[in-house]
């Protein structure tokens, strides 16, 4: 079994929030197993494929675009033939999105006016907004949804540590005006369908069309720093921690 527990050798648990260990296909490296072919990849795959239900040539905008989920979802959306605009928080992330993930446009939300840039990059509006950060960008995107627009609620990194919690989106009535849909996605519900995602993504990974971008720290002592990087935005791609076999780690 594996699941949510502490960074410790032994855990006392009632078994809640644990899921069965799964066997990955022969030759799949461990980093893929816990990243692109793990929960991170499941969320990206089913979020794009089933919640967004994309049609070719539609425009998808994604926040947290260069993170673990975002880096995979952005590439999958490109592979499905969408026009993709990635929103991320550093020049290095924007570079990676443009030149490695192959998205069509990027916005650095820390230095640019997101609304103004979205209007420039998506003059006809947005068909799909894939939200990983849960911040003010959601309201900005809601304002620009096209008829039949969809919002995929994947995560809300900007809200997790915020005290007090900021108010929710105010522009939700925009969904009424465009017959839109906003839908949450819980990755663990898709665990029974993992094989579908693996079957779809593994050939893409092996051919190099889909890149598994990873940010690897080594040693359990680095675990707190790894977690903090998700909030500082220092990670590019999936934040992983590899156990150092040396004694004391
Ligand atoms: N629904 C599910 O079942 C499910 C499953 C897995 C993950 N998730 C969610 O999906 C999201 C992405 O997860 P991940 O593991 O791939 O993490 P991640 O995107 O690799 O890392 C988090 C990123 O959030 C961004 N961020 C941090 N503080 C922010 C802020 N105040 N405002 C805006 N962005 C901020 C940073 O990127 P920038 O540099 O771009 O700011 C950071 O790199 C998370 O919200 C996570 O909880 C949901």
Short mmCIF file of N, CA, C and O in Angstrom, two decimals, residues 55-178:
data_model
loop_
_atom_site.label_atom_id
_atom_site.label_comp_id
_atom_site.label_asym_id
_atom_site.label_seq_id
_atom_site.Cartn_x
_atom_site.Cartn_y
_atom_site.Cartn_z
N UNK A 55 -11.58 19.91 -27.87
CA UNK A 55 -11.75 19.69 -29.31
C UNK A 55 -10.55 20.35 -29.99
O UNK A 55 -10.07 21.39 -29.51
N UNK A 56 -10.06 19.78 -31.09
CA UNK A 56 -8.88 20.35 -31.75
C UNK A 56 -9.08 21.84 -32.05
O UNK A 56 -10.20 22.26 -32.33
N UNK A 57 -8.00 22.56 -31.96
CA UNK A 57 -7.95 24.00 -32.26
C UNK A 57 -8.57 24.88 -31.17
O UNK A 57 -8.58 26.10 -31.31
N UNK A 58 -9.09 24.28 -30.10
CA UNK A 58 -9.57 25.12 -29.01
C UNK A 58 -8.37 25.73 -28.27
O UNK A 58 -7.24 25.24 -28.39
N UNK A 59 -8.66 26.77 -27.50
CA UNK A 59 -7.61 27.43 -26.72
C UNK A 59 -7.71 27.02 -25.26
O UNK A 59 -8.76 27.19 -24.64
N UNK A 60 -6.61 26.48 -24.73
CA UNK A 60 -6.54 26.09 -23.32
C UNK A 60 -5.52 26.97 -22.63
O UNK A 60 -4.40 27.13 -23.11
N UNK A 61 -5.93 27.56 -21.51
CA UNK A 61 -5.02 28.35 -20.69
C UNK A 61 -4.83 27.58 -19.38
O UNK A 61 -5.79 27.03 -18.83
N UNK A 62 -3.60 27.52 -18.91
CA UNK A 62 -3.32 26.72 -17.71
C UNK A 62 -2.45 27.49 -16.74
O UNK A 62 -1.44 28.08 -17.14
N UNK A 63 -2.86 27.52 -15.47
CA UNK A 63 -2.01 28.12 -14.43
C UNK A 63 -1.14 27.02 -13.83
O UNK A 63 -1.44 25.84 -13.95
N UNK A 64 -0.05 27.42 -13.17
CA UNK A 64 0.89 26.42 -12.65
C UNK A 64 1.41 25.55 -13.78
O UNK A 64 1.65 24.36 -13.61
N UNK A 65 1.59 26.17 -14.94
CA UNK A 65 1.82 25.40 -16.17
C UNK A 65 3.13 24.64 -16.20
O UNK A 65 3.25 23.65 -16.92
N UNK A 66 4.12 25.10 -15.43
CA UNK A 66 5.43 24.42 -15.47
C UNK A 66 5.67 23.58 -14.24
O UNK A 66 6.79 23.14 -13.99
N UNK A 67 4.63 23.33 -13.45
CA UNK A 67 4.78 22.46 -12.27
C UNK A 67 4.60 21.00 -12.66
O UNK A 67 4.57 20.65 -13.86
N UNK A 68 4.44 20.15 -11.66
CA UNK A 68 4.31 18.71 -11.92
C UNK A 68 3.11 18.41 -12.80
O UNK A 68 3.24 17.90 -13.93
N UNK A 69 1.91 18.73 -12.32
CA UNK A 69 0.69 18.48 -13.10
C UNK A 69 0.70 19.34 -14.36
O UNK A 69 0.43 18.86 -15.48
N UNK A 70 1.03 20.62 -14.19
CA UNK A 70 0.93 21.57 -15.30
C UNK A 70 1.84 21.22 -16.46
O UNK A 70 1.44 21.36 -17.63
N UNK A 71 3.06 20.75 -16.16
CA UNK A 71 3.99 20.46 -17.25
C UNK A 71 3.48 19.32 -18.12
O UNK A 71 3.72 19.29 -19.33
N UNK A 72 2.77 18.38 -17.50
CA UNK A 72 2.23 17.25 -18.28
C UNK A 72 0.95 17.68 -19.00
O UNK A 72 0.77 17.41 -20.20
N UNK A 73 0.07 18.36 -18.27
CA UNK A 73 -1.21 18.78 -18.88
C UNK A 73 -0.96 19.69 -20.07
O UNK A 73 -1.64 19.58 -21.11
N UNK A 74 0.01 20.60 -19.95
CA UNK A 74 0.30 21.53 -21.07
C UNK A 74 0.73 20.75 -22.31
O UNK A 74 0.28 21.03 -23.43
N UNK A 75 1.61 19.77 -22.10
CA UNK A 75 2.11 19.00 -23.25
C UNK A 75 1.00 18.12 -23.84
O UNK A 75 0.89 18.00 -25.07
N UNK A 76 0.18 17.50 -22.97
CA UNK A 76 -0.90 16.65 -23.49
C UNK A 76 -1.87 17.50 -24.33
O UNK A 76 -2.33 17.07 -25.39
N UNK A 77 -2.14 18.70 -23.83
CA UNK A 77 -3.06 19.57 -24.57
C UNK A 77 -2.49 19.91 -25.95
O UNK A 77 -3.22 19.94 -26.94
N UNK A 78 -1.18 20.13 -26.01
CA UNK A 78 -0.56 20.40 -27.33
C UNK A 78 -0.66 19.16 -28.22
O UNK A 78 -0.97 19.25 -29.40
N UNK A 79 -0.42 18.00 -27.62
CA UNK A 79 -0.48 16.76 -28.41
C UNK A 79 -1.90 16.55 -28.95
O UNK A 79 -2.08 16.04 -30.05
N UNK A 80 -2.92 16.97 -28.20
CA UNK A 80 -4.31 16.84 -28.67
C UNK A 80 -4.69 17.91 -29.70
O UNK A 80 -5.83 17.98 -30.14
N UNK A 81 -3.74 18.80 -30.00
CA UNK A 81 -4.01 19.78 -31.05
C UNK A 81 -4.62 21.08 -30.58
O UNK A 81 -5.20 21.82 -31.37
N UNK A 82 -4.49 21.34 -29.28
CA UNK A 82 -5.03 22.60 -28.77
C UNK A 82 -3.99 23.72 -28.90
O UNK A 82 -2.79 23.45 -29.00
N UNK A 83 -4.49 24.94 -28.83
CA UNK A 83 -3.61 26.09 -28.69
C UNK A 83 -3.46 26.29 -27.18
O UNK A 83 -4.47 26.37 -26.47
N UNK A 84 -2.23 26.36 -26.69
CA UNK A 84 -2.01 26.35 -25.23
C UNK A 84 -1.25 27.60 -24.79
O UNK A 84 -0.21 27.93 -25.35
N UNK A 85 -1.81 28.24 -23.78
CA UNK A 85 -1.14 29.39 -23.16
C UNK A 85 -0.82 28.99 -21.72
O UNK A 85 -1.73 28.64 -20.94
N UNK A 86 0.46 29.02 -21.36
CA UNK A 86 0.88 28.62 -20.02
C UNK A 86 1.17 29.82 -19.14
O UNK A 86 1.80 30.78 -19.57
N UNK A 87 0.67 29.75 -17.90
CA UNK A 87 0.94 30.81 -16.92
C UNK A 87 1.86 30.23 -15.86
O UNK A 87 1.59 29.17 -15.30
N UNK A 88 2.99 30.91 -15.63
CA UNK A 88 3.96 30.41 -14.65
C UNK A 88 4.67 31.59 -14.00
O UNK A 88 4.51 32.73 -14.43
N UNK A 89 5.50 31.27 -12.98
CA UNK A 89 6.01 32.34 -12.14
C UNK A 89 7.47 32.70 -12.28
O UNK A 89 8.00 33.37 -11.39
N UNK A 90 8.14 32.28 -13.35
CA UNK A 90 9.54 32.70 -13.50
C UNK A 90 9.94 32.66 -14.97
O UNK A 90 9.34 31.91 -15.76
N UNK A 91 10.97 33.44 -15.34
CA UNK A 91 11.44 33.40 -16.72
C UNK A 91 11.90 32.00 -17.11
O UNK A 91 11.65 31.55 -18.24
N UNK A 92 12.56 31.28 -16.19
CA UNK A 92 13.05 29.93 -16.53
C UNK A 92 11.87 29.01 -16.85
O UNK A 92 11.94 28.18 -17.77
N UNK A 93 10.79 29.13 -16.09
CA UNK A 93 9.61 28.29 -16.35
C UNK A 93 8.99 28.65 -17.71
O UNK A 93 8.58 27.76 -18.47
N UNK A 94 8.92 29.94 -17.98
CA UNK A 94 8.32 30.36 -19.25
C UNK A 94 9.18 29.87 -20.42
O UNK A 94 8.65 29.41 -21.43
N UNK A 95 10.50 29.93 -20.26
CA UNK A 95 11.42 29.41 -21.30
C UNK A 95 11.16 27.94 -21.54
O UNK A 95 11.07 27.48 -22.68
N UNK A 96 11.08 27.18 -20.45
CA UNK A 96 10.88 25.73 -20.59
C UNK A 96 9.56 25.45 -21.32
O UNK A 96 9.49 24.61 -22.22
N UNK A 97 8.52 26.20 -20.93
CA UNK A 97 7.20 25.97 -21.55
C UNK A 97 7.24 26.24 -23.05
O UNK A 97 6.71 25.46 -23.85
N UNK A 98 7.90 27.34 -23.42
CA UNK A 98 7.92 27.69 -24.84
C UNK A 98 8.80 26.74 -25.64
O UNK A 98 8.40 26.28 -26.71
N UNK A 99 10.00 26.45 -25.11
CA UNK A 99 10.99 25.76 -25.93
C UNK A 99 11.03 24.25 -25.73
O UNK A 99 11.48 23.53 -26.61
N UNK A 100 10.57 23.76 -24.60
CA UNK A 100 10.58 22.30 -24.37
C UNK A 100 9.16 21.73 -24.46
O UNK A 100 8.94 20.73 -25.14
N UNK A 101 8.22 22.38 -23.79
CA UNK A 101 6.84 21.86 -23.82
C UNK A 101 6.15 22.24 -25.13
O UNK A 101 5.17 21.62 -25.53
N UNK A 102 6.64 23.30 -25.77
CA UNK A 102 6.10 23.68 -27.08
C UNK A 102 4.77 24.40 -27.05
O UNK A 102 3.99 24.31 -28.01
N UNK A 103 4.49 25.11 -25.93
CA UNK A 103 3.20 25.83 -25.87
C UNK A 103 3.26 27.05 -26.79
O UNK A 103 4.32 27.44 -27.27
N UNK A 104 2.09 27.64 -27.01
CA UNK A 104 2.00 28.72 -28.01
C UNK A 104 2.27 30.10 -27.43
O UNK A 104 2.59 31.03 -28.17
N UNK A 105 2.09 30.24 -26.13
CA UNK A 105 2.33 31.53 -25.51
C UNK A 105 2.48 31.35 -24.01
O UNK A 105 2.00 30.36 -23.44
N UNK A 106 3.18 32.29 -23.37
CA UNK A 106 3.38 32.19 -21.92
C UNK A 106 3.13 33.54 -21.26
O UNK A 106 3.29 34.59 -21.89
N UNK A 107 2.76 33.46 -20.00
CA UNK A 107 2.59 34.68 -19.19
C UNK A 107 3.29 34.44 -17.86
O UNK A 107 3.04 33.43 -17.19
N UNK A 108 4.19 35.36 -17.49
CA UNK A 108 4.79 35.31 -16.16
C UNK A 108 3.88 36.14 -15.25
O UNK A 108 3.91 37.37 -15.30
N UNK A 109 3.09 35.45 -14.43
CA UNK A 109 2.08 36.18 -13.65
C UNK A 109 2.69 37.04 -12.55
O UNK A 109 2.05 37.91 -11.99
N UNK A 110 3.98 36.79 -12.26
CA UNK A 110 4.62 37.59 -11.21
C UNK A 110 5.08 38.95 -11.75
O UNK A 110 5.26 39.89 -10.98
N UNK A 111 5.31 39.04 -13.06
CA UNK A 111 5.85 40.29 -13.60
C UNK A 111 4.95 40.94 -14.65
O UNK A 111 5.19 42.06 -15.07
N UNK A 112 3.94 40.19 -15.12
CA UNK A 112 3.10 40.73 -16.20
C UNK A 112 1.67 40.90 -15.73
O UNK A 112 1.23 40.27 -14.77
N UNK A 113 0.94 41.73 -16.45
CA UNK A 113 -0.49 41.95 -16.20
C UNK A 113 -1.24 40.80 -16.90
O UNK A 113 -1.35 40.79 -18.14
N UNK A 114 -1.72 39.85 -16.10
CA UNK A 114 -2.28 38.62 -16.68
C UNK A 114 -3.49 38.92 -17.56
O UNK A 114 -3.63 38.37 -18.67
N UNK A 115 -4.37 39.81 -17.10
CA UNK A 115 -5.57 40.13 -17.89
C UNK A 115 -5.21 40.72 -19.25
O UNK A 115 -5.74 40.30 -20.29
N UNK A 116 -4.27 41.66 -19.22
CA UNK A 116 -3.87 42.34 -20.46
C UNK A 116 -3.23 41.32 -21.41
O UNK A 116 -3.55 41.29 -22.61
N UNK A 117 -2.36 40.48 -20.86
CA UNK A 117 -1.67 39.50 -21.71
C UNK A 117 -2.65 38.45 -22.25
O UNK A 117 -2.53 38.02 -23.40
N UNK A 118 -3.64 38.07 -21.44
CA UNK A 118 -4.61 37.09 -21.94
C UNK A 118 -5.44 37.68 -23.07
O UNK A 118 -5.78 37.00 -24.04
N UNK A 119 -5.77 38.95 -22.94
CA UNK A 119 -6.52 39.60 -24.01
C UNK A 119 -5.70 39.62 -25.30
O UNK A 119 -6.22 39.39 -26.39
N UNK A 120 -4.38 39.89 -25.17
CA UNK A 120 -3.51 39.90 -26.35
C UNK A 120 -3.37 38.50 -26.96
O UNK A 120 -3.46 38.32 -28.18
N UNK A 121 -3.14 37.51 -26.07
CA UNK A 121 -2.83 36.16 -26.56
C UNK A 121 -4.08 35.38 -26.97
O UNK A 121 -4.00 34.46 -27.78
N UNK A 122 -5.22 35.74 -26.38
CA UNK A 122 -6.47 35.01 -26.68
C UNK A 122 -7.55 36.03 -27.07
O UNK A 122 -8.54 36.21 -26.33
N UNK A 123 -7.39 36.70 -28.20
CA UNK A 123 -8.34 37.76 -28.57
C UNK A 123 -9.77 37.24 -28.74
O UNK A 123 -10.72 38.00 -28.57
N UNK A 124 -9.92 35.95 -29.06
CA UNK A 124 -11.27 35.39 -29.23
C UNK A 124 -11.76 34.68 -27.97
O UNK A 124 -12.79 34.00 -28.01
N UNK A 125 -11.01 34.80 -26.89
CA UNK A 125 -11.43 34.19 -25.63
C UNK A 125 -10.79 32.84 -25.38
O UNK A 125 -9.93 32.37 -26.13
N UNK A 126 -11.23 32.21 -24.29
CA UNK A 126 -10.63 30.97 -23.79
C UNK A 126 -11.70 29.87 -23.83
O UNK A 126 -12.83 30.08 -23.40
N UNK A 127 -11.34 28.72 -24.33
CA UNK A 127 -12.28 27.59 -24.31
C UNK A 127 -12.16 26.79 -23.02
O UNK A 127 -13.15 26.29 -22.48
N UNK A 128 -10.90 26.64 -22.55
CA UNK A 128 -10.66 25.80 -21.36
C UNK A 128 -9.67 26.52 -20.45
O UNK A 128 -8.62 26.98 -20.91
N UNK A 129 -10.01 26.61 -19.17
CA UNK A 129 -9.03 27.09 -18.19
C UNK A 129 -8.75 25.96 -17.22
O UNK A 129 -9.65 25.47 -16.54
N UNK A 130 -7.49 25.53 -17.16
CA UNK A 130 -7.06 24.43 -16.28
C UNK A 130 -6.37 25.09 -15.10
O UNK A 130 -5.28 25.63 -15.24
N UNK A 131 -7.02 25.06 -13.94
CA UNK A 131 -6.52 25.86 -12.82
C UNK A 131 -5.78 25.02 -11.79
O UNK A 131 -6.35 24.13 -11.16
N UNK A 132 -4.51 25.35 -11.61
CA UNK A 132 -3.70 24.70 -10.57
C UNK A 132 -3.45 25.62 -9.39
O UNK A 132 -3.05 25.15 -8.34
N UNK A 133 -3.63 26.94 -9.56
CA UNK A 133 -3.22 27.82 -8.47
C UNK A 133 -4.36 28.42 -7.66
O UNK A 133 -4.17 28.85 -6.54
N UNK A 134 -5.58 28.45 -8.21
CA UNK A 134 -6.74 28.88 -7.42
C UNK A 134 -6.73 30.34 -7.02
O UNK A 134 -7.50 30.76 -6.15
N UNK A 135 -5.89 31.15 -7.63
CA UNK A 135 -5.77 32.55 -7.26
C UNK A 135 -6.60 33.46 -8.14
O UNK A 135 -7.56 33.02 -8.78
N UNK A 136 -6.20 34.72 -8.20
CA UNK A 136 -6.98 35.71 -8.96
C UNK A 136 -7.08 35.41 -10.45
O UNK A 136 -7.98 35.90 -11.12
N UNK A 137 -6.19 34.56 -10.95
CA UNK A 137 -6.23 34.23 -12.39
C UNK A 137 -7.55 33.56 -12.76
O UNK A 137 -8.02 33.69 -13.89
N UNK A 138 -8.16 32.85 -11.80
CA UNK A 138 -9.43 32.18 -12.09
C UNK A 138 -10.49 33.22 -12.49
O UNK A 138 -11.21 33.03 -13.49
N UNK A 139 -10.58 34.30 -11.73
CA UNK A 139 -11.55 35.34 -12.07
C UNK A 139 -11.26 35.97 -13.43
O UNK A 139 -12.18 36.24 -14.21
N UNK A 140 -9.96 36.18 -13.70
CA UNK A 140 -9.56 36.79 -14.97
C UNK A 140 -9.94 35.87 -16.13
O UNK A 140 -10.44 36.32 -17.17
N UNK A 141 -9.74 34.58 -15.93
CA UNK A 141 -10.06 33.61 -16.99
C UNK A 141 -11.58 33.48 -17.17
O UNK A 141 -12.08 33.41 -18.30
N UNK A 142 -12.32 33.48 -16.07
CA UNK A 142 -13.79 33.37 -16.16
C UNK A 142 -14.36 34.49 -17.02
O UNK A 142 -15.28 34.27 -17.82
N UNK A 143 -13.79 35.66 -16.88
CA UNK A 143 -14.23 36.83 -17.65
C UNK A 143 -14.03 36.66 -19.15
O UNK A 143 -14.62 37.39 -19.93
N UNK A 144 -13.12 35.75 -19.53
CA UNK A 144 -12.75 35.62 -20.95
C UNK A 144 -13.21 34.30 -21.57
O UNK A 144 -12.78 33.93 -22.66
N UNK A 145 -14.10 33.57 -20.85
CA UNK A 145 -14.55 32.27 -21.39
C UNK A 145 -15.42 32.46 -22.62
O UNK A 145 -16.28 33.34 -22.67
N UNK A 146 -15.20 31.59 -23.58
CA UNK A 146 -16.04 31.59 -24.78
C UNK A 146 -17.29 30.73 -24.54
O UNK A 146 -17.37 30.00 -23.56
N UNK A 147 -18.22 30.77 -25.46
CA UNK A 147 -19.43 29.95 -25.35
C UNK A 147 -19.04 28.48 -25.15
O UNK A 147 -18.18 27.96 -25.85
N UNK A 148 -19.68 27.87 -24.16
CA UNK A 148 -19.38 26.46 -23.88
C UNK A 148 -18.05 26.25 -23.18
O UNK A 148 -17.54 25.11 -23.14
N UNK A 149 -17.49 27.31 -22.62
CA UNK A 149 -16.17 27.22 -21.97
C UNK A 149 -16.19 26.29 -20.77
O UNK A 149 -17.20 26.11 -20.11
N UNK A 150 -15.02 25.69 -20.49
CA UNK A 150 -14.89 24.78 -19.35
C UNK A 150 -13.75 25.23 -18.44
O UNK A 150 -12.71 25.68 -18.94
N UNK A 151 -13.98 25.07 -17.13
CA UNK A 151 -12.92 25.35 -16.16
C UNK A 151 -12.64 24.06 -15.40
O UNK A 151 -13.56 23.47 -14.82
N UNK A 152 -11.40 23.60 -15.44
CA UNK A 152 -11.00 22.39 -14.72
C UNK A 152 -10.37 22.83 -13.39
O UNK A 152 -9.34 23.50 -13.38
N UNK A 153 -11.02 22.49 -12.30
CA UNK A 153 -10.48 22.85 -10.98
C UNK A 153 -9.59 21.70 -10.51
O UNK A 153 -10.09 20.66 -10.07
N UNK A 154 -8.29 21.89 -10.65
CA UNK A 154 -7.35 20.83 -10.27
C UNK A 154 -6.74 21.11 -8.91
O UNK A 154 -6.66 20.24 -8.06
N UNK A 155 -6.29 22.35 -8.70
CA UNK A 155 -5.62 22.67 -7.45
C UNK A 155 -5.72 24.15 -7.14
O UNK A 155 -6.22 24.94 -7.94
N UNK A 156 -5.25 24.49 -5.94
CA UNK A 156 -5.33 25.89 -5.50
C UNK A 156 -4.12 26.21 -4.64
O UNK A 156 -4.24 26.61 -3.49
N UNK A 157 -2.92 26.04 -5.22
CA UNK A 157 -1.69 26.19 -4.45
C UNK A 157 -1.62 27.55 -3.75
O UNK A 157 -1.12 27.65 -2.64
N UNK A 158 -2.15 28.58 -4.39
CA UNK A 158 -2.05 29.92 -3.79
C UNK A 158 -2.88 30.04 -2.52
O UNK A 158 -2.69 30.96 -1.74
N UNK A 159 -3.80 29.12 -2.30
CA UNK A 159 -4.70 29.25 -1.15
C UNK A 159 -4.31 28.37 0.03
O UNK A 159 -4.75 28.64 1.16
N UNK A 160 -3.51 27.32 -0.21
CA UNK A 160 -3.33 26.32 0.85
C UNK A 160 -2.77 26.91 2.14
O UNK A 160 -3.20 26.54 3.22
N UNK A 161 -1.78 27.81 2.00
CA UNK A 161 -1.14 28.32 3.21
C UNK A 161 -1.66 29.71 3.57
O UNK A 161 -1.16 30.33 4.49
N UNK A 162 -2.67 30.20 2.83
CA UNK A 162 -3.14 31.58 3.04
C UNK A 162 -4.04 31.65 4.29
O UNK A 162 -4.95 30.86 4.45
N UNK A 163 -3.71 32.61 5.16
CA UNK A 163 -4.53 32.84 6.35
C UNK A 163 -4.76 34.33 6.49
O UNK A 163 -3.79 35.07 6.54
N UNK A 164 -5.99 34.82 6.56
CA UNK A 164 -7.21 34.04 6.38
C UNK A 164 -7.36 33.64 4.91
O UNK A 164 -6.70 34.21 4.04
N UNK A 165 -8.24 32.69 4.68
CA UNK A 165 -8.49 32.26 3.31
C UNK A 165 -9.07 33.41 2.49
O UNK A 165 -10.00 34.09 2.94
N UNK A 166 -8.51 33.66 1.30
CA UNK A 166 -9.08 34.72 0.47
C UNK A 166 -10.48 34.33 -0.02
O UNK A 166 -10.80 33.14 -0.06
N UNK A 167 -11.30 35.32 -0.39
CA UNK A 167 -12.63 34.98 -0.90
C UNK A 167 -12.52 34.18 -2.20
O UNK A 167 -11.49 34.23 -2.89
N UNK A 168 -13.58 33.47 -2.53
CA UNK A 168 -13.59 32.66 -3.75
C UNK A 168 -13.80 33.54 -4.98
O UNK A 168 -13.83 34.77 -4.88
N UNK A 169 -13.95 32.92 -6.14
CA UNK A 169 -14.09 33.70 -7.38
C UNK A 169 -15.36 34.54 -7.36
O UNK A 169 -16.39 34.10 -6.85
N UNK A 170 -15.27 35.75 -7.88
CA UNK A 170 -16.47 36.61 -7.93
C UNK A 170 -17.12 36.55 -9.31
O UNK A 170 -18.31 36.85 -9.45
N UNK A 171 -16.36 36.13 -10.31
CA UNK A 171 -16.89 36.18 -11.69
C UNK A 171 -17.59 34.90 -12.12
O UNK A 171 -17.71 34.63 -13.31
N UNK A 172 -18.06 34.11 -11.16
CA UNK A 172 -18.62 32.81 -11.54
C UNK A 172 -19.87 32.94 -12.40
O UNK A 172 -20.21 32.04 -13.17
N UNK A 173 -20.55 34.09 -12.32
CA UNK A 173 -21.75 34.25 -13.15
C UNK A 173 -21.42 34.29 -14.64
O UNK A 173 -22.30 34.10 -15.48
N UNK A 174 -20.13 34.51 -14.93
CA UNK A 174 -19.72 34.45 -16.34
C UNK A 174 -20.05 33.08 -16.93
O UNK A 174 -20.32 32.96 -18.13
N UNK A 175 -20.08 32.05 -16.08
CA UNK A 175 -20.42 30.70 -16.57
C UNK A 175 -21.84 30.67 -17.11
O UNK A 175 -22.14 29.96 -18.07
N UNK A 176 -22.73 31.43 -16.49
CA UNK A 176 -24.13 31.47 -16.94
C UNK A 176 -24.19 32.06 -18.35
O UNK A 176 -24.85 31.51 -19.24
N UNK A 177 -23.45 33.14 -18.54
CA UNK A 177 -23.53 33.87 -19.80
C UNK A 177 -23.01 33.08 -21.00
O UNK A 177 -23.36 33.35 -22.14
N UNK A 178 -22.13 32.09 -20.71
CA UNK A 178 -21.54 31.33 -21.83
C UNK A 178 -21.97 29.86 -21.81
O UNK A 178 -21.39 29.03 -22.52
#
